[in-house]
Short mmCIF file of C-alpha atoms in Angstrom, two decimals:
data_model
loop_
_atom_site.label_atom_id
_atom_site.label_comp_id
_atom_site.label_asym_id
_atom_site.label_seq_id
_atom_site.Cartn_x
_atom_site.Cartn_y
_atom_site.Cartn_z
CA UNK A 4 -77.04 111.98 28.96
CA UNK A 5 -77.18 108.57 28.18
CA UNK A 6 -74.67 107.50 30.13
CA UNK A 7 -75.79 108.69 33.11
CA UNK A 8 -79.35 106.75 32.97
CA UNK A 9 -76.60 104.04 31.90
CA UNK A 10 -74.87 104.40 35.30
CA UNK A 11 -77.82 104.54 37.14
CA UNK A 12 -79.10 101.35 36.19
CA UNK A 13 -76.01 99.77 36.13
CA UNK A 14 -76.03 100.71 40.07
CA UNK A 15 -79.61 99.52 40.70
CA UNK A 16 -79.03 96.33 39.49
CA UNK A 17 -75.73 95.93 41.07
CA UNK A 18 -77.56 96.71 44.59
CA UNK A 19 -80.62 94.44 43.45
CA UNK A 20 -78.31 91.62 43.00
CA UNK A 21 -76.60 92.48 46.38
CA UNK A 22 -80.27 92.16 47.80
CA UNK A 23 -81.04 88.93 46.01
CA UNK A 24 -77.82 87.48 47.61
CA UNK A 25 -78.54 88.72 50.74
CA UNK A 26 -81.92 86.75 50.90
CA UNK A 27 -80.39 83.61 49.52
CA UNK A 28 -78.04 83.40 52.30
CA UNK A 29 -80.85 83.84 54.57
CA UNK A 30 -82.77 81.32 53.28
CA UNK A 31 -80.54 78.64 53.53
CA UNK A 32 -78.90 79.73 57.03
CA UNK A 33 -75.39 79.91 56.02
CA UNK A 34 -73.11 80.35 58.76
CA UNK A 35 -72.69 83.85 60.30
CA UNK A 36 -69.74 85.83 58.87
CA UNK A 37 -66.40 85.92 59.96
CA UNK A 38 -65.75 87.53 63.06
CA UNK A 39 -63.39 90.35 61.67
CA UNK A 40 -66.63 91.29 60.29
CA UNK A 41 -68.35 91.97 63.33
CA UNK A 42 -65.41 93.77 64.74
CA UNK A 43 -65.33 95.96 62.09
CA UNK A 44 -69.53 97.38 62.44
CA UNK A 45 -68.92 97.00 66.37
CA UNK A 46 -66.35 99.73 65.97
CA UNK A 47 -68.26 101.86 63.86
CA UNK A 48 -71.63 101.64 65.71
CA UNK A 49 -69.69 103.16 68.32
CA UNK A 50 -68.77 105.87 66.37
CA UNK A 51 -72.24 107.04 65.48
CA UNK A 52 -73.87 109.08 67.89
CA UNK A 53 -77.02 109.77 66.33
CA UNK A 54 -79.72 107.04 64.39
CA UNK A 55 -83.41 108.85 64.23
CA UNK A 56 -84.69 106.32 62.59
CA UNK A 57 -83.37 103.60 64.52
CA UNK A 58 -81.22 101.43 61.84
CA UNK A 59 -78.69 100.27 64.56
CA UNK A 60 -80.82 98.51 66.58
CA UNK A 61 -80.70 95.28 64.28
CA UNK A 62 -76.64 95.58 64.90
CA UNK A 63 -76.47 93.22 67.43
CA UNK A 64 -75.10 90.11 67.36
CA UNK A 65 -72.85 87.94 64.99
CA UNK A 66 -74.64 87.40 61.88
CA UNK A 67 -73.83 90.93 59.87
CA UNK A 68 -75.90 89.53 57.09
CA UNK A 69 -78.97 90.40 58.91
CA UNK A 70 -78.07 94.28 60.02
CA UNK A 71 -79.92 97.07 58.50
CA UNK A 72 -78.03 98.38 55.23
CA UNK A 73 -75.43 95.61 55.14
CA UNK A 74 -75.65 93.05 52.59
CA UNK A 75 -74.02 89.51 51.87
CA UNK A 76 -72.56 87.83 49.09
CA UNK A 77 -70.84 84.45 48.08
CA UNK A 78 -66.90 85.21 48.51
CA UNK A 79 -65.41 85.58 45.18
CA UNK A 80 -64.13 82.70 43.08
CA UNK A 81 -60.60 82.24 43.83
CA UNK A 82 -60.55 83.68 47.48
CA UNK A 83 -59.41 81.86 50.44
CA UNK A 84 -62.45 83.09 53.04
CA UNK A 85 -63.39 80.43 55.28
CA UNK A 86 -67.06 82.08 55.22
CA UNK A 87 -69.57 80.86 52.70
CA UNK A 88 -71.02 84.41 53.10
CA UNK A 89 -69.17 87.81 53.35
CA UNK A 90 -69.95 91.52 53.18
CA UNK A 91 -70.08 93.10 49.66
CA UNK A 92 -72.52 95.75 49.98
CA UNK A 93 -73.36 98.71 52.70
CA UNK A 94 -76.04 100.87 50.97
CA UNK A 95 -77.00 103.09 54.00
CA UNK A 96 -78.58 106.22 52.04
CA UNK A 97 -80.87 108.73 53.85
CA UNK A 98 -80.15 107.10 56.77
CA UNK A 99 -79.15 110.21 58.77
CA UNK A 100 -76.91 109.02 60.83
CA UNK A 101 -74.37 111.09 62.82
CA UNK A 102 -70.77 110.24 63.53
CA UNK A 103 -67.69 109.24 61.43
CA UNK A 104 -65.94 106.14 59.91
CA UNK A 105 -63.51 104.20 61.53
CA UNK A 106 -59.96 102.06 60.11
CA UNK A 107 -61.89 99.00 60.82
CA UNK A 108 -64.00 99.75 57.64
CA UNK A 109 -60.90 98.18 56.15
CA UNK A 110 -62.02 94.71 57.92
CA UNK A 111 -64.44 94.39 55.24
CA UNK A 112 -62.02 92.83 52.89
CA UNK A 113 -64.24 91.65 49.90
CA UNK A 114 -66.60 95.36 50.28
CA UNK A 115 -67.69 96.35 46.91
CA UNK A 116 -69.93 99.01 47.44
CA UNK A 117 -70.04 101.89 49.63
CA UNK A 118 -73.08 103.57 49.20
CA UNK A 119 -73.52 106.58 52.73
CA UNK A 120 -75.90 109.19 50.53
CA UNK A 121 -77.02 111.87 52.72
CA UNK A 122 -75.86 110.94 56.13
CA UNK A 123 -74.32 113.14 58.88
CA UNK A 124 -71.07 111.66 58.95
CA UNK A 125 -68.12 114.16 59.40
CA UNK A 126 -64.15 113.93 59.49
CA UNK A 127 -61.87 112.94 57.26
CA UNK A 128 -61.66 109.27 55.21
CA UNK A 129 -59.48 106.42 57.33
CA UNK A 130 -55.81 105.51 55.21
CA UNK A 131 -57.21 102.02 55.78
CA UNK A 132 -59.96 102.41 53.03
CA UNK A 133 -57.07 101.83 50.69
CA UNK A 134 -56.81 98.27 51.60
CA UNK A 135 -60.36 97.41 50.64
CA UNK A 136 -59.20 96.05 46.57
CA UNK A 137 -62.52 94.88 46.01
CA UNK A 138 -64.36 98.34 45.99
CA UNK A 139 -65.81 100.00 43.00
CA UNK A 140 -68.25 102.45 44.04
CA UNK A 141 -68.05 104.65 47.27
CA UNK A 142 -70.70 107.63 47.55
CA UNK A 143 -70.15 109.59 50.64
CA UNK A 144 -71.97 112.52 49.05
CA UNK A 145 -74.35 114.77 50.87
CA UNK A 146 -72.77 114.64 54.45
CA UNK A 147 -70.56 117.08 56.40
CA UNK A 148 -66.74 115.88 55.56
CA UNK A 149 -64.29 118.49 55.58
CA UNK A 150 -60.41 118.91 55.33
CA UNK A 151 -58.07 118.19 52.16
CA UNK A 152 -59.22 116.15 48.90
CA UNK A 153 -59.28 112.23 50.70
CA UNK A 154 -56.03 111.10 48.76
CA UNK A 155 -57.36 107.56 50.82
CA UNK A 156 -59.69 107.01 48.07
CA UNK A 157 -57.10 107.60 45.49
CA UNK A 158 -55.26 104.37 46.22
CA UNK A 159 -58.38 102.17 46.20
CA UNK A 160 -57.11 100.01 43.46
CA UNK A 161 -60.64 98.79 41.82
CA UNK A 162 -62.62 102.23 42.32
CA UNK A 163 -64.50 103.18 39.42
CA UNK A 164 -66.87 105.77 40.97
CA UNK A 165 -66.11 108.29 43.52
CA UNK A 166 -68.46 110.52 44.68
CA UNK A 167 -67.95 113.15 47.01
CA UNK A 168 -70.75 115.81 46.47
CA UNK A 169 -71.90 118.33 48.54
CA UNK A 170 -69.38 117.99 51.86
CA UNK A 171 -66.91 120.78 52.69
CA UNK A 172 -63.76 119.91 51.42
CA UNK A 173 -61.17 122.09 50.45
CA UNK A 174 -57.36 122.84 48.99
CA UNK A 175 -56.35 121.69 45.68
CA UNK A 176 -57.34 118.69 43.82
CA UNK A 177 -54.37 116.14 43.31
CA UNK A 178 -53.25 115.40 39.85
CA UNK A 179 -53.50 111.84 40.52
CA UNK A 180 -57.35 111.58 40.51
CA UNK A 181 -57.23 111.50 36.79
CA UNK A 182 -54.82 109.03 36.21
CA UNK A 183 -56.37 105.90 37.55
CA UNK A 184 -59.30 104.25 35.97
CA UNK A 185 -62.39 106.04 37.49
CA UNK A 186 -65.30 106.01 35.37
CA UNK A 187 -66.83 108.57 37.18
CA UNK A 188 -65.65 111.45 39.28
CA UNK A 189 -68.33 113.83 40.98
CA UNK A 190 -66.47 116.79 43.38
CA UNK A 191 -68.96 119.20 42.77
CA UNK A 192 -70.39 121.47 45.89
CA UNK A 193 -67.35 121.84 48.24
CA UNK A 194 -64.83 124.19 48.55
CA UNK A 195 -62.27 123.09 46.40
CA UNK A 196 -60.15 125.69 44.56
CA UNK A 197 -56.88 126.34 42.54
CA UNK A 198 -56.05 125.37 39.24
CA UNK A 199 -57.57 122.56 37.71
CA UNK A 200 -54.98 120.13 37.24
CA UNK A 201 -53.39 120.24 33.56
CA UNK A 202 -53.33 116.22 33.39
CA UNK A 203 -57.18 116.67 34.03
CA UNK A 204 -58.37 115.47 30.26
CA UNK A 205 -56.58 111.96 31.22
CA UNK A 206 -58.56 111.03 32.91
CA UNK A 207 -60.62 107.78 31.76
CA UNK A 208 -63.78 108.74 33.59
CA UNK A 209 -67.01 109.15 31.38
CA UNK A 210 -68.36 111.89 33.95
CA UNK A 211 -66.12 114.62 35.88
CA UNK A 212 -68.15 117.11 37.38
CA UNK A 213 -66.26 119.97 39.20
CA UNK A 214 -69.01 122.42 39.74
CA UNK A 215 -70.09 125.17 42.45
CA UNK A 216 -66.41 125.02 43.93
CA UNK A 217 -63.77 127.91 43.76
CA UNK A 218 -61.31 126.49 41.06
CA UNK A 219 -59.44 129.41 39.20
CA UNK A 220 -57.43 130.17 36.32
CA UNK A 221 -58.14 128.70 32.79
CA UNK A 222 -59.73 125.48 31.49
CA UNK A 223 -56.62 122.92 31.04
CA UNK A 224 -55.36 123.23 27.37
CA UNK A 225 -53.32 119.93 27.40
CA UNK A 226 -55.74 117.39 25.27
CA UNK A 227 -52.06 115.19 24.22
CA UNK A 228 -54.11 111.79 25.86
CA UNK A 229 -57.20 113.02 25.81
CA UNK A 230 -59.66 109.93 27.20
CA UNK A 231 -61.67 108.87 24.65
CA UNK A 232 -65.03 108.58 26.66
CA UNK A 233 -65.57 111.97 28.33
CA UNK A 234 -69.61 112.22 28.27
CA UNK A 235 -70.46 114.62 30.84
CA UNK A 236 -67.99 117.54 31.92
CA UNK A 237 -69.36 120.28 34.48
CA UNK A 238 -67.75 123.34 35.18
CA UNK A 239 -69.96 125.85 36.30
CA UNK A 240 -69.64 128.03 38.93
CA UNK A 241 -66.37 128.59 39.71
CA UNK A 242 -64.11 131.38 38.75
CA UNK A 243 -62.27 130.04 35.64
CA UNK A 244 -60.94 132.62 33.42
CA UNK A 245 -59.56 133.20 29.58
CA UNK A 246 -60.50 131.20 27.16
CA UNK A 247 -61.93 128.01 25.85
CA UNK A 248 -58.99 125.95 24.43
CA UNK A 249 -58.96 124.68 20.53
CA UNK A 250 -58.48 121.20 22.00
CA UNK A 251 -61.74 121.36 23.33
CA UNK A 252 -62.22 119.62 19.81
CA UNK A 253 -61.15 117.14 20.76
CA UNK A 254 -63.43 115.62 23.09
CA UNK A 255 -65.36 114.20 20.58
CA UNK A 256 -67.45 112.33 22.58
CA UNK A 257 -68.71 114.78 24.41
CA UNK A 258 -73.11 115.13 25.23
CA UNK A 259 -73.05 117.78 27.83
CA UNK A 260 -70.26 120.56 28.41
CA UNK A 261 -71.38 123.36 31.38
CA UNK A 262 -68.93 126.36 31.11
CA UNK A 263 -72.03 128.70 33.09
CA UNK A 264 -71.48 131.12 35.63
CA UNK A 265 -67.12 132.05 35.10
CA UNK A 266 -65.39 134.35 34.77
CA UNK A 267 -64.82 132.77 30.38
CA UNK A 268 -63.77 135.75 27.56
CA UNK A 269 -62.79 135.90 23.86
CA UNK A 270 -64.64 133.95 21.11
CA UNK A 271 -65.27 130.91 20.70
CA UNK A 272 -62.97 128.19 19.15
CA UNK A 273 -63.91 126.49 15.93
CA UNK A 274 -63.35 123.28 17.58
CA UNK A 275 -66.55 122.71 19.11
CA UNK A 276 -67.48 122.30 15.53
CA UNK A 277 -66.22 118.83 16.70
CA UNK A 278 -68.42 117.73 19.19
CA UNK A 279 -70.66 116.14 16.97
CA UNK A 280 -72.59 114.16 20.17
CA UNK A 281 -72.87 117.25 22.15
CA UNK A 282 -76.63 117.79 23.25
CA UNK A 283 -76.39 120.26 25.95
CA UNK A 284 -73.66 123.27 25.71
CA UNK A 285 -74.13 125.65 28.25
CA UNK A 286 -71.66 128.86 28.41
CA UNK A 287 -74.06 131.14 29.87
CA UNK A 288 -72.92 133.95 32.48
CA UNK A 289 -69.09 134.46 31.15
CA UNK A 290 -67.94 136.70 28.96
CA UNK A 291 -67.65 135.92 25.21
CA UNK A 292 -67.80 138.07 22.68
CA UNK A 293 -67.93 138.23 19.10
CA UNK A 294 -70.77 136.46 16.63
CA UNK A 295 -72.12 133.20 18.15
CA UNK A 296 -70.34 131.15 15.11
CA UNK A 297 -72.68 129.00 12.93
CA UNK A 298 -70.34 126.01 13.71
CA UNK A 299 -72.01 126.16 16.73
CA UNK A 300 -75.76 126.38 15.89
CA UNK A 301 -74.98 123.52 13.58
CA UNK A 302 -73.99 120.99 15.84
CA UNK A 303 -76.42 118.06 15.10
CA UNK A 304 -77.06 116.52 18.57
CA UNK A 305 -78.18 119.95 20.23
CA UNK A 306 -80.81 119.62 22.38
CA UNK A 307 -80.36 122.57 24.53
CA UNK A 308 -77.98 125.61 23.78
CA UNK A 309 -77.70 128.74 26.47
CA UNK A 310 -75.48 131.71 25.69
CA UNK A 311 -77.15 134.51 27.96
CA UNK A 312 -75.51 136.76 29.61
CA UNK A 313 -72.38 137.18 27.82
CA UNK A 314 -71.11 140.18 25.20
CA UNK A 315 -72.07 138.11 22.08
CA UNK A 316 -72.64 140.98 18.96
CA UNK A 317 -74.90 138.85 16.76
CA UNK A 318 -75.63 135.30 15.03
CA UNK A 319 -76.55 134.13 11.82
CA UNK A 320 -79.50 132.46 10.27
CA UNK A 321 -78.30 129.24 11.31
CA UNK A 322 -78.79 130.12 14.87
CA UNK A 323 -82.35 131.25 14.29
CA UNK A 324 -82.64 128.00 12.58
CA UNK A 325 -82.23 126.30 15.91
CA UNK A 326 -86.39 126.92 17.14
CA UNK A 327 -87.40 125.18 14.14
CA UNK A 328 -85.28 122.40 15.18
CA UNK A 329 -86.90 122.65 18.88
CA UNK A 330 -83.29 123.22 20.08
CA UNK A 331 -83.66 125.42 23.56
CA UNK A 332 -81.67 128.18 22.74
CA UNK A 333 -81.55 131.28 25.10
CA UNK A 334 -79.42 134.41 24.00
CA UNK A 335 -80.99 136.75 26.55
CA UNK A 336 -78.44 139.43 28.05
CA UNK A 337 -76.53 139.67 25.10
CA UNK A 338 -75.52 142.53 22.77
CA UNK A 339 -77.72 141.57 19.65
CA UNK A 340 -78.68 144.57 18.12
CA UNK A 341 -82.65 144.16 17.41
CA UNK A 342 -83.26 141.22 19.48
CA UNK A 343 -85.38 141.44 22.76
CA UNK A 344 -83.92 141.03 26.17
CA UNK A 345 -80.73 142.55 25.89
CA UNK A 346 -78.22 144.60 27.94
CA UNK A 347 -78.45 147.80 27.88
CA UNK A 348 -76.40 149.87 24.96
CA UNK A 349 -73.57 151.36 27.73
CA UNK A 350 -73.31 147.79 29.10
CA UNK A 351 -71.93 146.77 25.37
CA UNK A 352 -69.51 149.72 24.63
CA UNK A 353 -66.77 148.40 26.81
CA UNK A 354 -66.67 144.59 26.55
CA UNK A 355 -64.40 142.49 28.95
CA UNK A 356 -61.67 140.82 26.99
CA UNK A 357 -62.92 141.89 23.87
CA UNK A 358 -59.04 142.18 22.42
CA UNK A 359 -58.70 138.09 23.48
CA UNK A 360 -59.29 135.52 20.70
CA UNK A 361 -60.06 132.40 21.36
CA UNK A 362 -57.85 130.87 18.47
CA UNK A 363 -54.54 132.52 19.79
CA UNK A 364 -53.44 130.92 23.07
CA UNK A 365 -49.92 130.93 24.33
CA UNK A 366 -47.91 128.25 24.53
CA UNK A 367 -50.66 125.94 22.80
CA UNK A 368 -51.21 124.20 19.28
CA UNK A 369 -53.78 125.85 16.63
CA UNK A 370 -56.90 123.74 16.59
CA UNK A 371 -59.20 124.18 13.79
CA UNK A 372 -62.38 121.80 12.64
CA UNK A 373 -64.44 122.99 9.84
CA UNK A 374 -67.55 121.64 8.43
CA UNK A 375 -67.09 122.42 4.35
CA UNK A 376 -69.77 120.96 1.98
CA UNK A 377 -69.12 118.51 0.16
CA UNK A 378 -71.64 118.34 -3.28
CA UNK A 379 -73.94 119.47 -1.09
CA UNK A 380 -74.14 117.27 1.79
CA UNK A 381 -73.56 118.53 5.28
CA UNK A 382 -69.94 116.71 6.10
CA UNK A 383 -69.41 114.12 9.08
CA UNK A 384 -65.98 112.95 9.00
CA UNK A 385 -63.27 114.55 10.83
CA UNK A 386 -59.66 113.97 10.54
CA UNK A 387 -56.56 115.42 11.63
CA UNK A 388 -53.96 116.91 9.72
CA UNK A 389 -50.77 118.52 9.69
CA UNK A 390 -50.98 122.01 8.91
CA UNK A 391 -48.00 125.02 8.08
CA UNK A 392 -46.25 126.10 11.62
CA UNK A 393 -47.00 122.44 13.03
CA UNK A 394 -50.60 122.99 14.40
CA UNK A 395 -53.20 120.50 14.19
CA UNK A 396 -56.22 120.96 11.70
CA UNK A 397 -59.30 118.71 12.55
CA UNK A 398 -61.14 118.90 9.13
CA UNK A 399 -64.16 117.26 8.08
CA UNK A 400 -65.31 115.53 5.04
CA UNK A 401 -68.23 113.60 4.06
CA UNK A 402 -67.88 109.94 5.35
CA UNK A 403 -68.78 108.81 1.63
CA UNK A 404 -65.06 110.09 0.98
CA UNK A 405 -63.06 108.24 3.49
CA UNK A 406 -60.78 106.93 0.64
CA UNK A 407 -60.12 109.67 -1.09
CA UNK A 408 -59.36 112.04 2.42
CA UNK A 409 -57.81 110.13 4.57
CA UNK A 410 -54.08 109.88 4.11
CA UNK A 411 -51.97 106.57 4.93
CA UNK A 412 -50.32 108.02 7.42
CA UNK A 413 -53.18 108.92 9.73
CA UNK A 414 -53.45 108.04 13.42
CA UNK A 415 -54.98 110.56 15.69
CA UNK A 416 -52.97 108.80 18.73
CA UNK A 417 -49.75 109.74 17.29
CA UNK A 418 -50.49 112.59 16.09
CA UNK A 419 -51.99 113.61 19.65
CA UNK A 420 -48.72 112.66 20.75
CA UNK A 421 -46.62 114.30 18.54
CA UNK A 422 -47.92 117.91 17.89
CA UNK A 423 -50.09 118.59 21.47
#
């Protein structure tokens, strides 16, 4: 959560200083911009075919640092531009314009931000976009593009945030968009579908949301290189299936996992035990099964906690525990005998994947993280361990005990490594 006000403000005053620049270019009537420049929004203005609001219409001549949308920088230190000004910003959002980008985007050689927020622009992304090195952020969400995932984008070689929300693409997602070193990767409302990638928890990104697409099969259960910033991970609404992996665990960094609206079953891993900065976990609209674990209702960073609608059989005191600690917590549609708002008795008798544990998954490592008492204080320190058969055990102790429980030999990279 925090790191998404984080990003947003990081943006804001990324485009405010854009602004700023612009004017002080103005203001002291630089010389107009190179002419490769003006070739490349010539081009495009021909390729947009509608402009309600009438942006375009300062697109005329050779000074680019006075268009509508576009704004101007110093060239970067270092650079061998002839202009004291260049292009580093288009921020066109809510423009709706109509049409489609054009190769000679790629004119724009020191372009750091791409910013086309609900626009009509359709087609596919131009190859060229992967010579612009200078761009970090390109938002193209909110318009009509279609065809395969834009593997263009992919080889932009500074990109830290890609967002492609709400368009209609489709196919499979490439394994290579969680390799590089996007910070934040936002596919959700397209068509997308197949199996996640495995190499997905690579990925360095703080925020990868993948929602309201068609992705199937199961959550990816490879956590070897986990990356160690994952803040925001959004699921829902696809038609994901089995289980929840143990390595879930070990995403420690974790403030809001949405699992809603699949096709989810078993019980729940004792990993998420783990997530000690979770503060939203939403599984809601799968189907789980089994006593909602007090691991879970323990978690100390819940702010919001939604289980509805699956096959759960009951919870503990802790969970009850959870209003007093004005936790949202919504267990309608459940199977809790004596509780209000839930499915009927025949509904319960034959529960989907009620057989299916969570903690036996083929062809992956055990993954366990308790929270044991130590002289009475609730613990806080997790380590891993090697346990009998080679699995992993994520066990935590109180932090007061670091000496005494953490062994010589311990680094969670290796061990990562080693035994996932």
């Amino acid at each position: 959560m925090q790191m998404t006000w984080w990003y947003l403000l990081l943006a804001f005053f990324q485009l405010f200083s854009l602004k700023t620049s612009a004017f002080s270019v103005a203001s002291t009537q630089a010389p107009p911009t190179s002419s490769v420049e003006y070739t490349a929004f010539q081009a495009w203005k021909s390729a947009i075919t509608e402009d309600p609001s009438g942006i375009l219409a300062s697109w005329v001549g050779p000074d680019v640092c006075s268009y509508r949308g576009v704004f101007c920088s110093e060239p970067p230190e270092g650079t061998s531009s002839s202009s004291s000004s260049v292009v580093a910003g288009i921020d066109l959002n809510h423009a709706n314009l109509k049409g489609s980008l054009v190769k000679e985007l790629s004119f724009l050689t020191y372009l750091s931000i791409i910013h086309l927020n609900s626009n009509r622009f359709s087609g596919t992304i131009p190859e060229s976009f992967r010579e612009l090195q200078y761009l970090t952020e390109l938002d193209l969400s909110n318009n009509q593009f279609s065809g395969p995932f834009p593997t263009s984008t992919l080889r932009i070689p500074n990109l830290i945030y890609l967002d492609l929300r709400f368009n209609s693409f489709s196919g499979e997602v490439p394994d290579e968009l969680f390799v590089g070193g996007l910070d934040g990767i936002f596919l959700n409302n397209n068509q997308f579908e197949g199996q996640i990638p495995m190499i997905l928890w690579n990925s360095q990104a703080s925020v990868i949301t993948l929602a309201n697409n068609k992705f199937s099969g199961s959550i990816p259960a490879s956590f070897g290189h986990a990356g160690p910033g994952i803040r925001e991970a959004l699921f829902l609404n696809n038609e994901l299936t089995g289980c929840i992996p143990e390595g879930i665990g070990f995403l420690s960094d974790v403030e809001v996992l949405d699992l809603s609206f699949n096709s989810l079953t078993g019980h729940l891993p004792s990993s998420l035990s783990c997530l000690s900065d979770i503060e939203v976990l939403n599984i809601a609209h799968n189907q789980f099964s089994g006593e909602l674990p007090d691991l879970v209702c323990d978690l100390k960073s819940l702010l919001n906690l939604t289980v509805s609608y699956n096959f759960f059989s009951g919870f503990s005191q802790d969970c009850d525990k959870l209003f007093f600690r004005n936790v949202g917590f919504d267990f309608s549609g459940n199977c809790i005998p004596g509780r209000d708002m839930q499915r009927p008795p025949p509904e319960c008798m034959g529960i989907p994947g009620g057989g299916l544990s969570c903690l036996r998954i083929p062809a992956a490592k055990a993954v366990a993280c308790s929270r044991a008492m130590v002289q009475g204080t609730s613990t806080n320190y997790c380590k891993l361990s090697k346990s009998v058969g080679s699995n992993i055990v994520l066990s935590c102790e109180d932090e007061s005990l670091h000496a005494m429980v953490k062994p010589p030999w311990f680094n969670p990279v290796a061990l990562r490594e080693n035994y996932l």
